[in-house]
Short mmCIF file of C-alpha atoms in Angstrom, two decimals:
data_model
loop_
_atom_site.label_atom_id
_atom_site.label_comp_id
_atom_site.label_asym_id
_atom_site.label_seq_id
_atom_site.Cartn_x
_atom_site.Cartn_y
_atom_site.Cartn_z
CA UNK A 1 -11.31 -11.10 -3.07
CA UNK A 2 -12.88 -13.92 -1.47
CA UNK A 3 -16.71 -13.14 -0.21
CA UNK A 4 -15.32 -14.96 3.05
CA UNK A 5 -12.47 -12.39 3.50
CA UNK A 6 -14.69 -9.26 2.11
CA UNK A 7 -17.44 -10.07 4.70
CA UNK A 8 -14.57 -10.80 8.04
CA UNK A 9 -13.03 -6.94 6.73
CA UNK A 10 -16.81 -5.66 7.06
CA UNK A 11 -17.09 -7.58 10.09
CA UNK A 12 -14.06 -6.21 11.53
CA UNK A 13 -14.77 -2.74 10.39
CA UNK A 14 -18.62 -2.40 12.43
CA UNK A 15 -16.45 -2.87 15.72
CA UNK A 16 -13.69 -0.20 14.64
CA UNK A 17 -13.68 3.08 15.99
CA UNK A 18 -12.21 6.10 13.93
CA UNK A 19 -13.61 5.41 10.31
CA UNK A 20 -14.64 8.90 8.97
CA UNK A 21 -18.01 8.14 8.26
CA UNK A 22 -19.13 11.32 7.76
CA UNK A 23 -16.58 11.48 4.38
CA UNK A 24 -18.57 7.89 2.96
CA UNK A 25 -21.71 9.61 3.96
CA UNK A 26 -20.69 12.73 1.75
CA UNK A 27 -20.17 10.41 -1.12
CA UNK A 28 -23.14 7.73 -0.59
CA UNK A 29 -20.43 5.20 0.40
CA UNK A 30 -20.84 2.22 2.23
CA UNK A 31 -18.39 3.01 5.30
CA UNK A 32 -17.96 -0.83 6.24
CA UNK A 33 -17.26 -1.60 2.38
CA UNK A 34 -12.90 -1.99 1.81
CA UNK A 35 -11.27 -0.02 -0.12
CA UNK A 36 -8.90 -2.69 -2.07
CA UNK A 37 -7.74 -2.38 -5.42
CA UNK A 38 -6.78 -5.94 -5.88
CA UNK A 39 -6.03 -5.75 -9.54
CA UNK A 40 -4.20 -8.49 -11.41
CA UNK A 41 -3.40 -11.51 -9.06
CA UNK A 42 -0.06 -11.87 -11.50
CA UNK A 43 0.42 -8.23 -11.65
CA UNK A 44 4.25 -8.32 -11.14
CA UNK A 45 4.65 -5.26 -8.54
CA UNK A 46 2.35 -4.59 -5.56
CA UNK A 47 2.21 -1.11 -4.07
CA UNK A 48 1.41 -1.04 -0.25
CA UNK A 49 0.51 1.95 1.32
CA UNK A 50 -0.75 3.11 4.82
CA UNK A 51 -4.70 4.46 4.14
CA UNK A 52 -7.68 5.52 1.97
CA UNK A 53 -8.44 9.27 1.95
CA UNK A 54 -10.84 11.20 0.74
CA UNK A 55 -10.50 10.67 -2.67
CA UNK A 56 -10.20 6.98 -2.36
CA UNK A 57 -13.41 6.93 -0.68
CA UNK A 58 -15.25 9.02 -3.67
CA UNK A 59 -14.05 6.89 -6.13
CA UNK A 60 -14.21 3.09 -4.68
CA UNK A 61 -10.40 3.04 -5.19
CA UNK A 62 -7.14 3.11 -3.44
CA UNK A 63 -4.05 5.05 -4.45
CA UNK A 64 -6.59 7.94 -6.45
CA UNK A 65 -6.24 10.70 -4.57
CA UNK A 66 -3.11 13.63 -4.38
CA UNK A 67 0.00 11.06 -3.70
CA UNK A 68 -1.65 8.04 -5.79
CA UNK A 69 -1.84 10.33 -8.71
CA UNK A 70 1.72 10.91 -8.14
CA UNK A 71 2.54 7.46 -8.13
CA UNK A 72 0.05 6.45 -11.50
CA UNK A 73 1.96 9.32 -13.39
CA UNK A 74 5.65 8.16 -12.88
CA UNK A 75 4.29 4.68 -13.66
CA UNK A 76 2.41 5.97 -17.03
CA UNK A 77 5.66 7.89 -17.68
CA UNK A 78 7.92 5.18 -17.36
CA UNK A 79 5.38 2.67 -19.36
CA UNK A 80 4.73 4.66 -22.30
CA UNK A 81 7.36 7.75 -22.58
CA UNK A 82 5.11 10.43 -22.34
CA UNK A 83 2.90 12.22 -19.98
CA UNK A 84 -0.42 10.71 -18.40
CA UNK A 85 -3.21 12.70 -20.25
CA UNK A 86 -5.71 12.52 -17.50
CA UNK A 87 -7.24 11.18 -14.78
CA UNK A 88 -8.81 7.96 -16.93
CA UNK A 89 -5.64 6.97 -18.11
CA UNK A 90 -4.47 6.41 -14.53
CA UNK A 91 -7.16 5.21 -13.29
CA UNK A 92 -7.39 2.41 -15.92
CA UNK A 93 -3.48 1.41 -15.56
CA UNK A 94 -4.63 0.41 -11.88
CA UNK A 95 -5.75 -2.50 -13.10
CA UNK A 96 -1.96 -3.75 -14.07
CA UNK A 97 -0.91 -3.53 -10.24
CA UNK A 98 -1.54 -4.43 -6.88
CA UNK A 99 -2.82 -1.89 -4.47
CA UNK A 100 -3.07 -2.39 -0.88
CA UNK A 101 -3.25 -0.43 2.67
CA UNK A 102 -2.69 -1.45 6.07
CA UNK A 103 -6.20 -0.69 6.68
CA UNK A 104 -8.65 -0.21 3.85
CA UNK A 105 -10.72 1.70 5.57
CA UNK A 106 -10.04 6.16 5.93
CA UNK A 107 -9.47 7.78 9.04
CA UNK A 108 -11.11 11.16 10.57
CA UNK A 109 -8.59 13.60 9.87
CA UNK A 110 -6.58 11.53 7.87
CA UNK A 111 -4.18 10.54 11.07
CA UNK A 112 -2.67 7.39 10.83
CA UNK A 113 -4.48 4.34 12.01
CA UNK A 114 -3.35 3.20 15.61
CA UNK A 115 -0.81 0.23 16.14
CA UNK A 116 -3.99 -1.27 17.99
CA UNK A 117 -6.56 -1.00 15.23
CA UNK A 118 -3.52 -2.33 12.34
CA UNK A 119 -2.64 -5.22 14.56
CA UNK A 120 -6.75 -5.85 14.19
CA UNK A 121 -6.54 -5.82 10.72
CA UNK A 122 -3.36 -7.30 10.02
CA UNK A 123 -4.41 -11.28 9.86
CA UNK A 124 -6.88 -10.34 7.43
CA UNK A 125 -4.84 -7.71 5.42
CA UNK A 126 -1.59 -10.50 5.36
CA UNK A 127 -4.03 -12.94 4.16
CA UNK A 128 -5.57 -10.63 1.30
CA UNK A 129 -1.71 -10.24 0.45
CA UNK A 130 -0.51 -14.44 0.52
CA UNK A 131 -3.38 -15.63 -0.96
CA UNK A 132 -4.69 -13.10 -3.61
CA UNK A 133 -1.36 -12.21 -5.00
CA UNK A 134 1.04 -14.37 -6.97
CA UNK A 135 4.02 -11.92 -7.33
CA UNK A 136 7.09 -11.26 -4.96
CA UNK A 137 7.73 -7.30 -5.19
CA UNK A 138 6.26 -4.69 -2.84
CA UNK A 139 7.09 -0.76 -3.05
CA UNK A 140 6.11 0.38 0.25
CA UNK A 141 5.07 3.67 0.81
CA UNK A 142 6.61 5.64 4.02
CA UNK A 143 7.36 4.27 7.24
CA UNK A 144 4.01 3.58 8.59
CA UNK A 145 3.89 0.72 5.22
CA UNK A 146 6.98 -0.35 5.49
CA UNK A 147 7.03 -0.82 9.46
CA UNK A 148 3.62 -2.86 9.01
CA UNK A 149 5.46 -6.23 7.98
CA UNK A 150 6.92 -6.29 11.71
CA UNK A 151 3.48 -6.90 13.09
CA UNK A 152 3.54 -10.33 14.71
CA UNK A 153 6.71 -10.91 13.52
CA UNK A 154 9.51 -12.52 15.19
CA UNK A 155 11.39 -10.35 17.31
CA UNK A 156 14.45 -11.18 15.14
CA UNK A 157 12.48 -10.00 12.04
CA UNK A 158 10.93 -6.78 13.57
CA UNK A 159 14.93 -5.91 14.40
CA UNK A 160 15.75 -6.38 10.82
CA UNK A 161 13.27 -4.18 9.41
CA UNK A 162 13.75 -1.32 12.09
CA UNK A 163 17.29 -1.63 11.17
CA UNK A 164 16.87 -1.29 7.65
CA UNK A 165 14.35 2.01 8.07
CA UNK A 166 17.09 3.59 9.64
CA UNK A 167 19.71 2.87 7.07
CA UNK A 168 21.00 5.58 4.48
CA UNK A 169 20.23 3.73 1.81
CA UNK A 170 16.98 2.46 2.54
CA UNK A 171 14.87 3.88 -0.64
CA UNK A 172 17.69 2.47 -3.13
CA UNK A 173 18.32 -0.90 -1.23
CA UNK A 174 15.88 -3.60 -0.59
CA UNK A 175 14.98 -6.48 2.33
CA UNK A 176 13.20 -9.90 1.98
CA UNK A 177 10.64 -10.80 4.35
CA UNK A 178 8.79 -13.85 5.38
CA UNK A 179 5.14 -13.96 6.08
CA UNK A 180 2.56 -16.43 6.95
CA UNK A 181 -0.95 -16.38 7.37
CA UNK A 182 -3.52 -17.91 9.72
CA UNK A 183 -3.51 -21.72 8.11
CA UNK A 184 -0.09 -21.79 7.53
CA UNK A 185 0.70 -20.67 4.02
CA UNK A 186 4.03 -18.73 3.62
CA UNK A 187 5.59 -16.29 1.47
CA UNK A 188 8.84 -14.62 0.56
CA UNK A 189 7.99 -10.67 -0.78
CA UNK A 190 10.59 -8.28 -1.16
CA UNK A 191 10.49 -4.63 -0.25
CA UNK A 192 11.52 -1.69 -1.70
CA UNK A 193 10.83 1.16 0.36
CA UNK A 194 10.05 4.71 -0.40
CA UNK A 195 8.87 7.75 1.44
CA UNK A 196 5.13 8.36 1.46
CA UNK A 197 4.20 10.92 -1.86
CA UNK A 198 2.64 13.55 0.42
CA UNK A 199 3.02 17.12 0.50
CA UNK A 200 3.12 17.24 3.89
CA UNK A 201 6.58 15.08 3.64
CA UNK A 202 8.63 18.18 3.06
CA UNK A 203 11.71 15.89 2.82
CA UNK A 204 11.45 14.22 0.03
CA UNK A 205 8.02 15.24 -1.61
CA UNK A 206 10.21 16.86 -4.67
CA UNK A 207 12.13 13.81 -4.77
CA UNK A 208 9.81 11.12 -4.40
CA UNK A 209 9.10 11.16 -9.03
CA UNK A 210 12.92 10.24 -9.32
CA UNK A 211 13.08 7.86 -6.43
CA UNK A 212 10.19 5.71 -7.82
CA UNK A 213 11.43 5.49 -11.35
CA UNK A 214 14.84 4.41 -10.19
CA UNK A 215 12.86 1.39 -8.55
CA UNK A 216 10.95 0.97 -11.76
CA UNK A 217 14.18 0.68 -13.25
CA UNK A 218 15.93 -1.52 -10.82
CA UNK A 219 13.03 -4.03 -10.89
CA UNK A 220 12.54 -4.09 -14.62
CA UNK A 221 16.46 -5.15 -14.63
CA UNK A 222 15.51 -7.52 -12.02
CA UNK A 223 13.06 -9.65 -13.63
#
């Protein structure tokens, strides 16, 4: 991450309200310090998710705690045939994805960050995501990630993706979307949506293994 970029996020994050502090404080963690895990710039799949919790903010990392593990096992599975044998092993195939949140910072209580606080961090957080990144594919976890690319967004583009959350087929289908940052640069990324891998989802918590290796599979045929 550029030191420019790290130090606006800090910025940013001394004039937020709502970071648990108390959790970084448990864990000797620098609460204005992002939780990112940028991984390879040409990793060819990005996973974008809504916030660090607690674990995240133990370890340094995104995506480490009760649903990330989730999501590191049905990638280990689907990489290597066979179980992930602990939590080393997916800790260290991180480093062949992308791993982003809307905010990188953890909330008290673990409620979702307010529209008002992700439209804060959004410039910064679309910037992070155009210029860090060289691939095209984004899994997005639940609504709250997936509704995130409508921020500033045309109204004809924030239609499209409301319309697509509401579809049937909306974990097995998938949407392009356009976004530009601050000077200009654009990108194309497409997304494949997916619920978020908590157990609080009751929906599809039991489904959510089998819904992320059919994505595995339908990008691996896609590339």
């Amino acid at each position: 991450m550029p030191a420019s970029l790290r130090q606006a996020l800090r910025d940013l994050a001394a004039d937020t309200d709502g970071i648990d502090t108390a959790i970084y404080a448990t864990y000797e963690r620098d609460p204005l310090e992002p939780i990112i895990g940028l991984g390879d710039a040409d990793a060819p799949l990005c996973f974008f998710g809504r916030d660090p919790g607690r674990e995240e903010v133990r370890h340094g990392e995104p995506f480490i705690g009760s649903g990330g593990q989730i999501v590191r096992r049905v990638l280990y599975r689907h990489l290597h045939g066979a179980e992930m044998p602990d939590f080393e092993a997916g800790r260290a195939l991180g480093r062949h994805y992308f791993w982003i949140n809307t905010v990188p910072y953890k909330p008290i209580g673990n409620k979702a960050w307010s529209m008002a606080v992700k439209r804060c961090f959004q410039p910064l957080m679309r910037q992070l995501l155009i210029d860090s990144w060289h691939g095209r594919h984004i899994v997005t976890l639940g609504r709250e990630a997936f509704l995130w690319f409508a921020i500033g967004q045309p109204r004809e583009a924030r239609q499209r993706l409301e319309a697509f959350w509401q579809r049937e087929d909306r974990f097995t289908a998938n949407l392009d979307i356009d976004l530009q940052d601050a000077q200009g640069h654009a990108r194309t990324f497409t997304l494949h949506s997916l619920p978020h891998p908590s157990p609080l989802n009751q929906t599809w918590f039991k489904r959510f293994p089998a819904l992320l290796e059919a994505r595995l599979r339908q990008l691996d045929a896609s590339r």
